PDB file of C-alpha atoms in Angstrom:
ATOM      1  CA  MET W   1      31.043 -18.988  -5.904  1.00  0.00           C
ATOM      2  CA  GLU W   2      29.006 -18.566  -9.088  1.00  0.00           C
ATOM      3  CA  LYS W   3      29.211 -16.094 -11.933  1.00  0.00           C
ATOM      4  CA  ILE W   4      26.577 -14.673 -14.286  1.00  0.00           C
ATOM      5  CA  SER W   5      28.273 -13.082 -17.261  1.00  0.00           C
ATOM      6  CA  SER W   6      27.657 -10.402 -19.852  1.00  0.00           C
ATOM      7  CA  PRO W   7      24.354 -11.348 -21.574  1.00  0.00           C
ATOM      8  CA  PHE W   8      22.550 -10.572 -18.339  1.00  0.00           C
ATOM      9  CA  LEU W   9      24.291  -7.270 -17.648  1.00  0.00           C
ATOM     10  CA  ARG W  10      24.540  -5.677 -21.084  1.00  0.00           C
ATOM     11  CA  ASN W  11      21.160  -4.034 -20.463  1.00  0.00           C
ATOM     12  CA  ASN W  12      22.433  -0.713 -19.076  1.00  0.00           C
ATOM     13  CA  SER W  13      19.199   0.118 -17.270  1.00  0.00           C
ATOM     14  CA  LEU W  14      19.223  -3.269 -15.542  1.00  0.00           C
ATOM     15  CA  SER W  15      22.854  -3.012 -14.435  1.00  0.00           C
ATOM     16  CA  GLY W  16      22.139   0.465 -13.056  1.00  0.00           C
ATOM     17  CA  VAL W  17      19.189  -0.802 -11.064  1.00  0.00           C
ATOM     18  CA  LEU W  18      21.275  -3.709  -9.776  1.00  0.00           C
ATOM     19  CA  ASP W  19      24.093  -1.430  -8.700  1.00  0.00           C
ATOM     20  CA  ARG W  20      21.722   0.786  -6.682  1.00  0.00           C
ATOM     21  CA  ASN W  21      19.980  -2.245  -5.230  1.00  0.00           C
ATOM     22  CA  LEU W  22      23.006  -4.408  -4.458  1.00  0.00           C
ATOM     23  CA  ARG W  23      23.168  -4.007  -0.675  1.00  0.00           C
ATOM     24  CA  LYS W  24      19.430  -4.651  -0.253  1.00  0.00           C
ATOM     25  CA  LEU W  25      19.632  -7.767  -2.408  1.00  0.00           C
ATOM     26  CA  GLU W  26      22.678  -9.054  -0.522  1.00  0.00           C
ATOM     27  CA  GLU W  27      20.821  -8.681   2.772  1.00  0.00           C
ATOM     28  CA  ARG W  28      17.703 -10.469   1.542  1.00  0.00           C
ATOM     29  CA  LEU W  29      19.506 -13.215  -0.356  1.00  0.00           C
ATOM     30  CA  THR W  30      22.127 -13.638   2.429  1.00  0.00           C
ATOM     31  CA  VAL W  31      24.955 -13.858  -0.111  1.00  0.00           C
ATOM     32  CA  ARG W  32      27.795 -11.594  -1.208  1.00  0.00           C
ATOM     33  CA  ILE W  33      27.318 -10.001  -4.621  1.00  0.00           C
ATOM     34  CA  ALA W  34      29.872  -8.126  -6.702  1.00  0.00           C
ATOM     35  CA  LEU W  35      29.593  -6.434 -10.081  1.00  0.00           C
ATOM     36  CA  ARG W  36      32.844  -6.688 -12.049  1.00  0.00           C
ATOM     37  CA  GLY W  37      32.539  -5.338 -15.537  1.00  0.00           C
ATOM     38  CA  ASP W  38      29.980  -7.488 -17.303  1.00  0.00           C
ATOM     39  CA  ASP W  39      30.057 -10.168 -14.610  1.00  0.00           C
ATOM     40  CA  LEU W  40      27.831 -10.623 -11.560  1.00  0.00           C
ATOM     41  CA  ILE W  41      29.668 -12.727  -8.957  1.00  0.00           C
ATOM     42  CA  ILE W  42      27.706 -14.430  -6.178  1.00  0.00           C
ATOM     43  CA  ASP W  43      29.399 -15.985  -3.138  1.00  0.00           C
ATOM     44  CA  GLY W  44      28.160 -17.571   0.089  1.00  0.00           C
ATOM     45  CA  ASP W  45      26.326 -20.652   1.335  1.00  0.00           C
ATOM     46  CA  ARG W  46      25.844 -23.105  -1.543  1.00  0.00           C
ATOM     47  CA  GLN W  47      22.066 -23.347  -1.211  1.00  0.00           C
ATOM     48  CA  ARG W  48      21.646 -19.576  -0.995  1.00  0.00           C
ATOM     49  CA  VAL W  49      24.001 -19.049  -3.945  1.00  0.00           C
ATOM     50  CA  GLU W  50      21.908 -21.435  -6.048  1.00  0.00           C
ATOM     51  CA  PHE W  51      18.722 -19.593  -5.097  1.00  0.00           C
ATOM     52  CA  ALA W  52      20.337 -16.222  -5.910  1.00  0.00           C
ATOM     53  CA  LEU W  53      21.608 -17.589  -9.222  1.00  0.00           C
ATOM     54  CA  SER W  54      18.129 -18.809 -10.146  1.00  0.00           C
ATOM     55  CA  PHE W  55      16.651 -15.474  -9.057  1.00  0.00           C
ATOM     56  CA  PHE W  56      18.960 -13.363 -11.228  1.00  0.00           C
ATOM     57  CA  LYS W  57      18.529 -15.646 -14.231  1.00  0.00           C
ATOM     58  CA  ARG W  58      14.757 -15.304 -13.956  1.00  0.00           C
ATOM     59  CA  MET W  59      15.057 -11.534 -13.681  1.00  0.00           C
ATOM     60  CA  ALA W  60      17.233 -11.634 -16.794  1.00  0.00           C
ATOM     61  CA  GLU W  61      14.496 -13.575 -18.591  1.00  0.00           C
ATOM     62  CA  LEU W  62      12.010 -10.827 -17.710  1.00  0.00           C
ATOM     63  CA  THR W  63      14.225  -8.141 -19.247  1.00  0.00           C
ATOM     64  CA  GLU W  64      14.766 -10.264 -22.356  1.00  0.00           C
ATOM     65  CA  LYS W  65      10.972 -10.431 -22.767  1.00  0.00           C
ATOM     66  CA  GLY W  66      10.758  -6.646 -22.745  1.00  0.00           C
ATOM     67  CA  HIS W  67       9.930  -5.924 -19.092  1.00  0.00           C
ATOM     68  CA  HIS W  68      11.494  -2.712 -17.798  1.00  0.00           C
ATOM     69  CA  LEU W  69      12.422  -3.508 -14.220  1.00  0.00           C
ATOM     70  CA  LYS W  70      12.632  -0.933 -11.432  1.00  0.00           C
ATOM     71  CA  GLU W  71      14.335  -1.246  -8.045  1.00  0.00           C
ATOM     72  CA  GLU W  72      11.150  -2.313  -6.290  1.00  0.00           C
ATOM     73  CA  ASP W  73      10.496  -5.037  -8.886  1.00  0.00           C
ATOM     74  CA  PHE W  74      13.467  -7.016  -7.547  1.00  0.00           C
ATOM     75  CA  GLN W  75      11.949  -6.963  -4.067  1.00  0.00           C
ATOM     76  CA  ILE W  76       8.522  -7.972  -5.410  1.00  0.00           C
ATOM     77  CA  ALA W  77      10.073 -10.881  -7.321  1.00  0.00           C
ATOM     78  CA  LEU W  78      11.913 -12.014  -4.183  1.00  0.00           C
ATOM     79  CA  ASP W  79       8.651 -11.957  -2.226  1.00  0.00           C
ATOM     80  CA  LEU W  80       7.063 -14.150  -4.878  1.00  0.00           C
ATOM     81  CA  LEU W  81       9.913 -16.650  -5.126  1.00  0.00           C
ATOM     82  CA  GLU W  82      10.339 -16.931  -1.352  1.00  0.00           C
ATOM     83  CA  GLN W  83       6.693 -17.933  -1.137  1.00  0.00           C
ATOM     84  CA  ASP W  84       6.944 -20.368  -4.044  1.00  0.00           C
ATOM     85  CA  SER W  85      10.183 -20.811  -6.021  1.00  0.00           C
ATOM     86  CA  SER W  86       8.306 -22.392  -8.935  1.00  0.00           C
ATOM     87  CA  ARG W  87       6.073 -19.346  -9.402  1.00  0.00           C
ATOM     88  CA  THR W  88       5.792 -17.726 -12.845  1.00  0.00           C
ATOM     89  CA  LEU W  89       7.006 -14.145 -12.577  1.00  0.00           C
ATOM     90  CA  GLU W  90       5.638 -13.012 -15.938  1.00  0.00           C
ATOM     91  CA  ASP W  91       2.108 -12.915 -14.529  1.00  0.00           C
ATOM     92  CA  TYR W  92       3.136 -10.152 -12.105  1.00  0.00           C
ATOM     93  CA  PHE W  93       5.185  -7.834 -14.352  1.00  0.00           C
ATOM     94  CA  PRO W  94       4.638  -5.166 -15.237  1.00  0.00           C
ATOM     95  CA  VAL W  95       1.647  -3.794 -13.378  1.00  0.00           C
ATOM     96  CA  GLU W  96       0.362  -0.831 -15.329  1.00  0.00           C
ATOM     97  CA  ALA W  97       1.277   2.466 -13.681  1.00  0.00           C
ATOM     98  CA  LEU W  98      -1.454   4.882 -12.652  1.00  0.00           C
ATOM     99  CA  ASN W  99      -0.820   7.958 -14.795  1.00  0.00           C
ATOM    100  CA  LEU W 100      -2.266  10.907 -12.905  1.00  0.00           C
ATOM    101  CA  SER W 101      -2.150  14.614 -13.682  1.00  0.00           C
ATOM    102  CA  ARG W 102       0.896  15.237 -11.516  1.00  0.00           C
ATOM    103  CA  LYS W 103       2.781  11.929 -11.478  1.00  0.00           C
ATOM    104  CA  SER W 104       2.703   8.232 -12.315  1.00  0.00           C
ATOM    105  CA  ILE W 105       2.219   5.792  -9.455  1.00  0.00           C
ATOM    106  CA  ALA W 106       3.342   2.160  -9.466  1.00  0.00           C
ATOM    107  CA  PRO W 107       3.250  -0.414  -6.647  1.00  0.00           C
ATOM    108  CA  LYS W 108       6.489  -0.927  -4.729  1.00  0.00           C
ATOM    109  CA  SER W 109       5.732  -4.324  -3.179  1.00  0.00           C
ATOM    110  CA  LEU W 110       3.786  -7.488  -3.872  1.00  0.00           C
ATOM    111  CA  ASN W 111       1.050  -6.556  -1.404  1.00  0.00           C
ATOM    112  CA  GLN W 112       0.727  -3.128  -3.007  1.00  0.00           C
ATOM    113  CA  GLN W 113       0.290  -4.853  -6.374  1.00  0.00           C
ATOM    114  CA  GLU W 114      -2.416  -7.102  -4.956  1.00  0.00           C
ATOM    115  CA  TYR W 115      -4.076  -4.072  -3.360  1.00  0.00           C
ATOM    116  CA  ILE W 116      -4.317  -2.226  -6.686  1.00  0.00           C
ATOM    117  CA  GLN W 117      -5.662  -5.313  -8.431  1.00  0.00           C
ATOM    118  CA  ALA W 118      -8.191  -5.848  -5.626  1.00  0.00           C
ATOM    119  CA  VAL W 119      -9.485  -2.274  -5.963  1.00  0.00           C
ATOM    120  CA  LYS W 120      -9.883  -2.757  -9.706  1.00  0.00           C
ATOM    121  CA  LYS W 121     -11.844  -5.993  -9.290  1.00  0.00           C
ATOM    122  CA  SER W 122     -13.828  -5.564  -6.041  1.00  0.00           C
ATOM    123  CA  ASP W 123     -16.317  -2.931  -4.949  1.00  0.00           C
ATOM    124  CA  LEU W 124     -15.320  -3.255  -1.287  1.00  0.00           C
ATOM    125  CA  VAL W 125     -11.661  -3.575  -0.279  1.00  0.00           C
ATOM    126  CA  PHE W 126     -10.046  -3.579   3.160  1.00  0.00           C
ATOM    127  CA  GLY W 127      -6.385  -2.540   3.337  1.00  0.00           C
ATOM    128  CA  ILE W 128      -5.012  -3.603   6.724  1.00  0.00           C
ATOM    129  CA  GLY W 129      -1.470  -2.880   7.904  1.00  0.00           C
ATOM    130  CA  PRO W 130       0.970  -0.531   9.643  1.00  0.00           C
ATOM    131  CA  ALA W 131       1.596   3.109   8.828  1.00  0.00           C
ATOM    132  CA  GLY W 132       3.719   3.897   5.794  1.00  0.00           C
ATOM    133  CA  THR W 133       2.664   0.900   3.711  1.00  0.00           C
ATOM    134  CA  GLY W 134       0.791   2.971   1.123  1.00  0.00           C
ATOM    135  CA  LYS W 135      -2.771   2.001   2.082  1.00  0.00           C
ATOM    136  CA  THR W 136      -4.251   5.498   1.929  1.00  0.00           C
ATOM    137  CA  TYR W 137      -1.898   6.878  -0.721  1.00  0.00           C
ATOM    138  CA  LEU W 138      -2.601   4.100  -3.219  1.00  0.00           C
ATOM    139  CA  ALA W 139      -6.327   4.239  -2.493  1.00  0.00           C
ATOM    140  CA  MET W 140      -6.217   7.969  -3.268  1.00  0.00           C
ATOM    141  CA  ALA W 141      -4.281   7.294  -6.471  1.00  0.00           C
ATOM    142  CA  MET W 142      -6.858   4.701  -7.529  1.00  0.00           C
ATOM    143  CA  ALA W 143      -9.703   7.102  -6.722  1.00  0.00           C
ATOM    144  CA  LEU W 144      -8.164   9.825  -8.898  1.00  0.00           C
ATOM    145  CA  SER W 145      -7.532   7.296 -11.663  1.00  0.00           C
ATOM    146  CA  PHE W 146     -11.176   6.169 -11.579  1.00  0.00           C
ATOM    147  CA  LEU W 147     -12.328   9.805 -11.627  1.00  0.00           C
ATOM    148  CA  GLN W 148      -9.980  10.604 -14.506  1.00  0.00           C
ATOM    149  CA  SER W 149     -11.357   7.693 -16.567  1.00  0.00           C
ATOM    150  CA  LYS W 150     -14.947   8.670 -15.650  1.00  0.00           C
ATOM    151  CA  ALA W 151     -15.555   5.285 -13.984  1.00  0.00           C
ATOM    152  CA  VAL W 152     -16.903   7.359 -11.055  1.00  0.00           C
ATOM    153  CA  HIS W 153     -18.068  10.964 -10.988  1.00  0.00           C
ATOM    154  CA  ARG W 154     -17.006  11.923  -7.469  1.00  0.00           C
ATOM    155  CA  ILE W 155     -14.621  11.014  -4.650  1.00  0.00           C
ATOM    156  CA  ILE W 156     -15.629  10.881  -0.976  1.00  0.00           C
ATOM    157  CA  LEU W 157     -12.800  10.920   1.566  1.00  0.00           C
ATOM    158  CA  THR W 158     -13.672  10.350   5.188  1.00  0.00           C
ATOM    159  CA  ARG W 159     -12.219   9.334   8.535  1.00  0.00           C
ATOM    160  CA  PRO W 160     -13.226   9.486  12.192  1.00  0.00           C
ATOM    161  CA  ALA W 161     -12.722  13.156  13.060  1.00  0.00           C
ATOM    162  CA  VAL W 162     -11.349  12.372  16.510  1.00  0.00           C
ATOM    163  CA  GLU W 163      -9.989   8.991  17.489  1.00  0.00           C
ATOM    164  CA  ALA W 164     -12.487   8.195  20.222  1.00  0.00           C
ATOM    165  CA  GLY W 165     -15.888   9.419  19.187  1.00  0.00           C
ATOM    166  CA  GLU W 166     -15.625  12.653  17.160  1.00  0.00           C
ATOM    167  CA  ARG W 167     -15.830  15.003  20.156  1.00  0.00           C
ATOM    168  CA  LEU W 168     -15.060  18.323  18.487  1.00  0.00           C
ATOM    169  CA  GLY W 169     -16.677  20.826  20.824  1.00  0.00           C
ATOM    170  CA  PHE W 170     -13.593  21.582  22.917  1.00  0.00           C
ATOM    171  CA  LEU W 171     -11.579  22.703  19.866  1.00  0.00           C
ATOM    172  CA  PRO W 172     -11.442  26.419  18.953  1.00  0.00           C
ATOM    173  CA  GLY W 173     -12.901  27.822  15.728  1.00  0.00           C
ATOM    174  CA  ASP W 174     -15.795  26.981  13.434  1.00  0.00           C
ATOM    175  CA  LEU W 175     -16.621  23.468  12.258  1.00  0.00           C
ATOM    176  CA  ALA W 176     -14.217  23.542   9.297  1.00  0.00           C
ATOM    177  CA  GLN W 177     -11.376  24.687  11.564  1.00  0.00           C
ATOM    178  CA  LYS W 178     -12.231  21.995  14.123  1.00  0.00           C
ATOM    179  CA  ILE W 179     -12.192  19.061  11.713  1.00  0.00           C
ATOM    180  CA  ASN W 180      -9.405  20.175   9.369  1.00  0.00           C
ATOM    181  CA  PRO W 181      -6.458  18.831  11.441  1.00  0.00           C
ATOM    182  CA  TYR W 182      -7.990  15.345  11.508  1.00  0.00           C
ATOM    183  CA  LEU W 183      -8.533  15.305   7.750  1.00  0.00           C
ATOM    184  CA  ARG W 184      -5.118  16.762   6.886  1.00  0.00           C
ATOM    185  CA  PRO W 185      -3.536  13.373   5.909  1.00  0.00           C
ATOM    186  CA  LEU W 186      -6.210  12.978   3.222  1.00  0.00           C
ATOM    187  CA  TYR W 187      -5.502  16.472   1.901  1.00  0.00           C
ATOM    188  CA  ASP W 188      -1.762  15.718   1.915  1.00  0.00           C
ATOM    189  CA  ALA W 189      -2.213  12.607  -0.239  1.00  0.00           C
ATOM    190  CA  LEU W 190      -4.589  14.406  -2.608  1.00  0.00           C
ATOM    191  CA  PHE W 191      -2.311  17.409  -3.166  1.00  0.00           C
ATOM    192  CA  ASP W 192       0.738  15.190  -3.608  1.00  0.00           C
ATOM    193  CA  LEU W 193      -0.992  13.227  -6.375  1.00  0.00           C
ATOM    194  CA  SER W 194      -2.744  16.018  -8.255  1.00  0.00           C
ATOM    195  CA  GLN W 195      -2.112  19.629  -9.235  1.00  0.00           C
ATOM    196  CA  TYR W 196      -2.926  21.932  -6.333  1.00  0.00           C
ATOM    197  CA  ASP W 197      -5.234  24.253  -8.321  1.00  0.00           C
ATOM    198  CA  GLN W 198      -6.996  21.345  -9.984  1.00  0.00           C
ATOM    199  CA  ALA W 199      -7.602  19.605  -6.647  1.00  0.00           C
ATOM    200  CA  ASN W 200      -8.981  22.793  -5.114  1.00  0.00           C
ATOM    201  CA  ARG W 201     -11.346  23.284  -8.060  1.00  0.00           C
ATOM    202  CA  LEU W 202     -12.645  19.730  -7.682  1.00  0.00           C
ATOM    203  CA  ILE W 203     -13.189  20.314  -3.957  1.00  0.00           C
ATOM    204  CA  GLU W 204     -15.005  23.612  -4.615  1.00  0.00           C
ATOM    205  CA  LYS W 205     -17.300  21.899  -7.131  1.00  0.00           C
ATOM    206  CA  GLY W 206     -18.033  19.086  -4.705  1.00  0.00           C
ATOM    207  CA  ILE W 207     -16.520  16.471  -7.012  1.00  0.00           C
ATOM    208  CA  ILE W 208     -14.049  15.683  -4.240  1.00  0.00           C
ATOM    209  CA  GLU W 209     -15.549  15.776  -0.763  1.00  0.00           C
ATOM    210  CA  ILE W 210     -13.465  15.454   2.389  1.00  0.00           C
ATOM    211  CA  ALA W 211     -15.542  15.114   5.530  1.00  0.00           C
ATOM    212  CA  PRO W 212     -15.594  13.451   8.952  1.00  0.00           C
ATOM    213  CA  LEU W 213     -17.310  10.095   9.167  1.00  0.00           C
ATOM    214  CA  ALA W 214     -20.298  11.453  11.079  1.00  0.00           C
ATOM    215  CA  PHE W 215     -21.287  13.417   7.946  1.00  0.00           C
ATOM    216  CA  MET W 216     -21.872  10.179   6.004  1.00  0.00           C
ATOM    217  CA  ARG W 217     -24.866   9.109   8.075  1.00  0.00           C
ATOM    218  CA  GLY W 218     -28.141   8.812   6.157  1.00  0.00           C
ATOM    219  CA  ARG W 219     -26.592   9.227   2.706  1.00  0.00           C
ATOM    220  CA  THR W 220     -26.607   6.944  -0.360  1.00  0.00           C
ATOM    221  CA  LEU W 221     -23.497   7.479  -2.460  1.00  0.00           C
ATOM    222  CA  ASN W 222     -23.942   6.551  -6.129  1.00  0.00           C
ATOM    223  CA  GLY W 223     -21.133   6.691  -8.695  1.00  0.00           C
ATOM    224  CA  ALA W 224     -18.609   7.460  -5.959  1.00  0.00           C
ATOM    225  CA  PHE W 225     -15.169   6.241  -4.965  1.00  0.00           C
ATOM    226  CA  ILE W 226     -15.260   6.285  -1.151  1.00  0.00           C
ATOM    227  CA  ILE W 227     -12.187   5.999   1.058  1.00  0.00           C
ATOM    228  CA  LEU W 228     -12.597   5.428   4.785  1.00  0.00           C
ATOM    229  CA  ASP W 229      -9.220   6.123   6.377  1.00  0.00           C
ATOM    230  CA  GLU W 230      -8.128   5.239   9.942  1.00  0.00           C
ATOM    231  CA  ALA W 231     -10.981   2.737  10.145  1.00  0.00           C
ATOM    232  CA  GLN W 232      -9.473   1.090  13.228  1.00  0.00           C
ATOM    233  CA  ASN W 233     -10.889   4.033  15.185  1.00  0.00           C
ATOM    234  CA  THR W 234     -14.492   3.516  14.121  1.00  0.00           C
ATOM    235  CA  THR W 235     -17.063   2.048  16.455  1.00  0.00           C
ATOM    236  CA  ARG W 236     -19.069  -0.977  15.366  1.00  0.00           C
ATOM    237  CA  GLU W 237     -22.045   1.264  14.601  1.00  0.00           C
ATOM    238  CA  GLN W 238     -19.948   3.665  12.526  1.00  0.00           C
ATOM    239  CA  MET W 239     -18.435   0.819  10.516  1.00  0.00           C
ATOM    240  CA  LYS W 240     -21.819  -0.705   9.718  1.00  0.00           C
ATOM    241  CA  MET W 241     -23.074   2.744   8.748  1.00  0.00           C
ATOM    242  CA  ILE W 242     -20.285   3.469   6.222  1.00  0.00           C
ATOM    243  CA  LEU W 243     -20.373  -0.060   4.782  1.00  0.00           C
ATOM    244  CA  THR W 244     -24.019   0.470   3.866  1.00  0.00           C
ATOM    245  CA  ARG W 245     -23.522   3.896   2.194  1.00  0.00           C
ATOM    246  CA  PRO W 246     -22.325   2.843  -1.312  1.00  0.00           C
ATOM    247  CA  GLY W 247     -24.958   2.921  -4.036  1.00  0.00           C
ATOM    248  CA  PHE W 248     -24.777   1.868  -7.679  1.00  0.00           C
ATOM    249  CA  ASP W 249     -21.413   2.137  -9.491  1.00  0.00           C
ATOM    250  CA  SER W 250     -19.563   2.906  -6.274  1.00  0.00           C
ATOM    251  CA  LYS W 251     -16.410   1.558  -4.667  1.00  0.00           C
ATOM    252  CA  LEU W 252     -15.439   1.647  -1.007  1.00  0.00           C
ATOM    253  CA  VAL W 253     -11.860   1.236   0.216  1.00  0.00           C
ATOM    254  CA  VAL W 254     -11.356   0.876   3.972  1.00  0.00           C
ATOM    255  CA  THR W 255      -7.860   1.418   5.383  1.00  0.00           C
ATOM    256  CA  ALA W 256      -6.853   0.518   8.915  1.00  0.00           C
ATOM    257  CA  ASP W 257      -3.848  -0.024  11.155  1.00  0.00           C
ATOM    258  CA  ILE W 258      -5.145  -2.446  13.780  1.00  0.00           C
ATOM    259  CA  THR W 259      -1.962  -2.034  15.850  1.00  0.00           C
ATOM    260  CA  GLN W 260      -2.912   1.594  16.593  1.00  0.00           C
ATOM    261  CA  ILE W 261      -6.494   1.556  17.824  1.00  0.00           C
ATOM    262  CA  ASP W 262      -7.162   4.695  19.883  1.00  0.00           C
ATOM    263  CA  LEU W 263     -10.656   3.841  21.099  1.00  0.00           C
ATOM    264  CA  PRO W 264     -11.159   3.578  24.890  1.00  0.00           C
ATOM    265  CA  GLN W 265     -11.988  -0.103  24.343  1.00  0.00           C
ATOM    266  CA  PRO W 266      -9.802  -1.263  21.423  1.00  0.00           C
ATOM    267  CA  LYS W 267     -11.538  -4.637  21.151  1.00  0.00           C
ATOM    268  CA  GLN W 268     -14.721  -2.757  20.224  1.00  0.00           C
ATOM    269  CA  SER W 269     -13.142  -1.435  17.004  1.00  0.00           C
ATOM    270  CA  GLY W 270     -15.562  -1.586  14.103  1.00  0.00           C
ATOM    271  CA  VAL W 271     -12.896  -2.811  11.700  1.00  0.00           C
ATOM    272  CA  LEU W 272     -12.057  -5.836  13.870  1.00  0.00           C
ATOM    273  CA  GLU W 273     -15.701  -6.855  13.876  1.00  0.00           C
ATOM    274  CA  ALA W 274     -15.987  -6.241  10.119  1.00  0.00           C
ATOM    275  CA  ILE W 275     -12.990  -8.490   9.392  1.00  0.00           C
ATOM    276  CA  LYS W 276     -14.551 -11.260  11.460  1.00  0.00           C
ATOM    277  CA  ILE W 277     -18.048 -10.924   9.978  1.00  0.00           C
ATOM    278  CA  LEU W 278     -17.228 -10.201   6.331  1.00  0.00           C
ATOM    279  CA  SER W 279     -14.097 -12.247   5.596  1.00  0.00           C
ATOM    280  CA  ALA W 280     -16.118 -15.168   4.204  1.00  0.00           C
ATOM    281  CA  ILE W 281     -17.820 -13.036   1.520  1.00  0.00           C
ATOM    282  CA  PRO W 282     -15.887 -13.636  -1.736  1.00  0.00           C
ATOM    283  CA  GLU W 283     -16.871 -10.311  -3.310  1.00  0.00           C
ATOM    284  CA  ILE W 284     -15.053  -8.442  -0.529  1.00  0.00           C
ATOM    285  CA  ALA W 285     -11.239  -8.234  -0.789  1.00  0.00           C
ATOM    286  CA  PHE W 286      -8.892  -8.122   2.206  1.00  0.00           C
ATOM    287  CA  VAL W 287      -5.262  -7.135   1.612  1.00  0.00           C
ATOM    288  CA  TYR W 288      -2.837  -7.333   4.527  1.00  0.00           C
ATOM    289  CA  PHE W 289       0.353  -5.262   4.564  1.00  0.00           C
ATOM    290  CA  ASN W 290       3.496  -5.761   6.638  1.00  0.00           C
ATOM    291  CA  GLU W 291       6.871  -4.127   7.252  1.00  0.00           C
ATOM    292  CA  LYS W 292       8.111  -5.162   3.782  1.00  0.00           C
ATOM    293  CA  ASP W 293       5.565  -2.774   2.275  1.00  0.00           C
ATOM    294  CA  VAL W 294       6.793   0.313   4.143  1.00  0.00           C
ATOM    295  CA  VAL W 295       7.809   2.976   1.637  1.00  0.00           C
ATOM    296  CA  ARG W 296       9.082   5.555   4.103  1.00  0.00           C
ATOM    297  CA  HIS W 297      12.592   5.826   5.540  1.00  0.00           C
ATOM    298  CA  PRO W 298      14.235   2.335   5.706  1.00  0.00           C
ATOM    299  CA  LEU W 299      14.519   2.726   9.474  1.00  0.00           C
ATOM    300  CA  VAL W 300      10.703   2.670   9.723  1.00  0.00           C
ATOM    301  CA  GLN W 301      10.685  -1.015   8.700  1.00  0.00           C
ATOM    302  CA  LYS W 302      13.041  -1.848  11.569  1.00  0.00           C
ATOM    303  CA  ILE W 303      10.972   0.198  14.033  1.00  0.00           C
ATOM    304  CA  ILE W 304       7.792  -1.681  13.035  1.00  0.00           C
ATOM    305  CA  LEU W 305       9.557  -5.036  13.427  1.00  0.00           C
ATOM    306  CA  ALA W 306      10.955  -4.036  16.833  1.00  0.00           C
ATOM    307  CA  TYR W 307       7.503  -3.041  18.094  1.00  0.00           C
ATOM    308  CA  ASP W 308       5.950  -6.234  16.692  1.00  0.00           C
ATOM    309  CA  LYS W 309       8.535  -8.336  18.557  1.00  0.00           C
ATOM    310  CA  ALA W 310       8.025  -6.370  21.755  1.00  0.00           C
ATOM    311  CA  THR W 311       4.248  -6.764  21.531  1.00  0.00           C
ATOM    312  CA  ALA W 312       4.513 -10.498  20.867  1.00  0.00           C
ATOM    313  CA  ARG W 313       6.934 -11.059  23.755  1.00  0.00           C
ATOM    314  CA  PRO W 314       5.174 -12.147  26.991  1.00  0.00           C
ATOM    315  CA  VAL W 315       5.352  -9.553  29.733  1.00  0.00           C
ATOM    316  CA  LYS W 316       7.319 -10.719  32.789  1.00  0.00           C
ATOM    317  CA  THR W 317       5.618 -10.125  36.094  1.00  0.00           C
ATOM    318  CA  PRO W 318       7.759  -9.229  39.100  1.00  0.00           C
TER     319      PRO W 318
END
């Protein structure tokens, strides 16, 4: 058993964050943790206790240097230290929040941090991972941030209108009514991040354009922040087409969940081919998300893990 005493816990904001985060930290550190007054008591396997002790001391050092830690920062720091215990945490905290018209957005995991940094530095970024990891939401936040700072003068949001080939004819209504359900997730992210009236005005003026992927053919998009969502459901031809649309002063972010390819022949997915062909080009960034990055209900992480295990397990033949 080890004890960290008052100097670490006298920061009220830090002790509050710890108290809310205690059960999660116990599970990840595989130790028992108790807060007693100004003392943090750690008990368990000696090696794990020593790691936890080192972890909390390093978090204390961050607060002493003026970093204002949030709940997710503890998880990010654990990700870093589990990869390399000698890593310098100061280089990763804090990541500047994206201050948008409706709310401020900050990354909630290490991969989300790397994703935001990749979008800032690279003109083409692939965000690959399961649903709920923030791929589309953070891309939308970055797009609005770039528009707000006048780094781009328009936003283009696109996705395959129907999973397997954009066959819209059987749906009732005019074209807008046909494609709207497939573009709704992009609208949801946009309206969650910006004022509803402001977003609608930008759409009416054409500053924000939301359209199915087929509408991108033949265009050159200058000064634009382009997001291709659900890219796992593009064909090879569609992927090549959108990758060649950006013009000068443009950025393209491609998001995909390669575990949910809805094409008739999943191996023909355009994003799988793009990863294989483009991964050696240093100017293109690839960020891979996993269950630790899920920011939905905690149960979603466990569901993703369960499906991953089931998929990896060999199927027994009778």
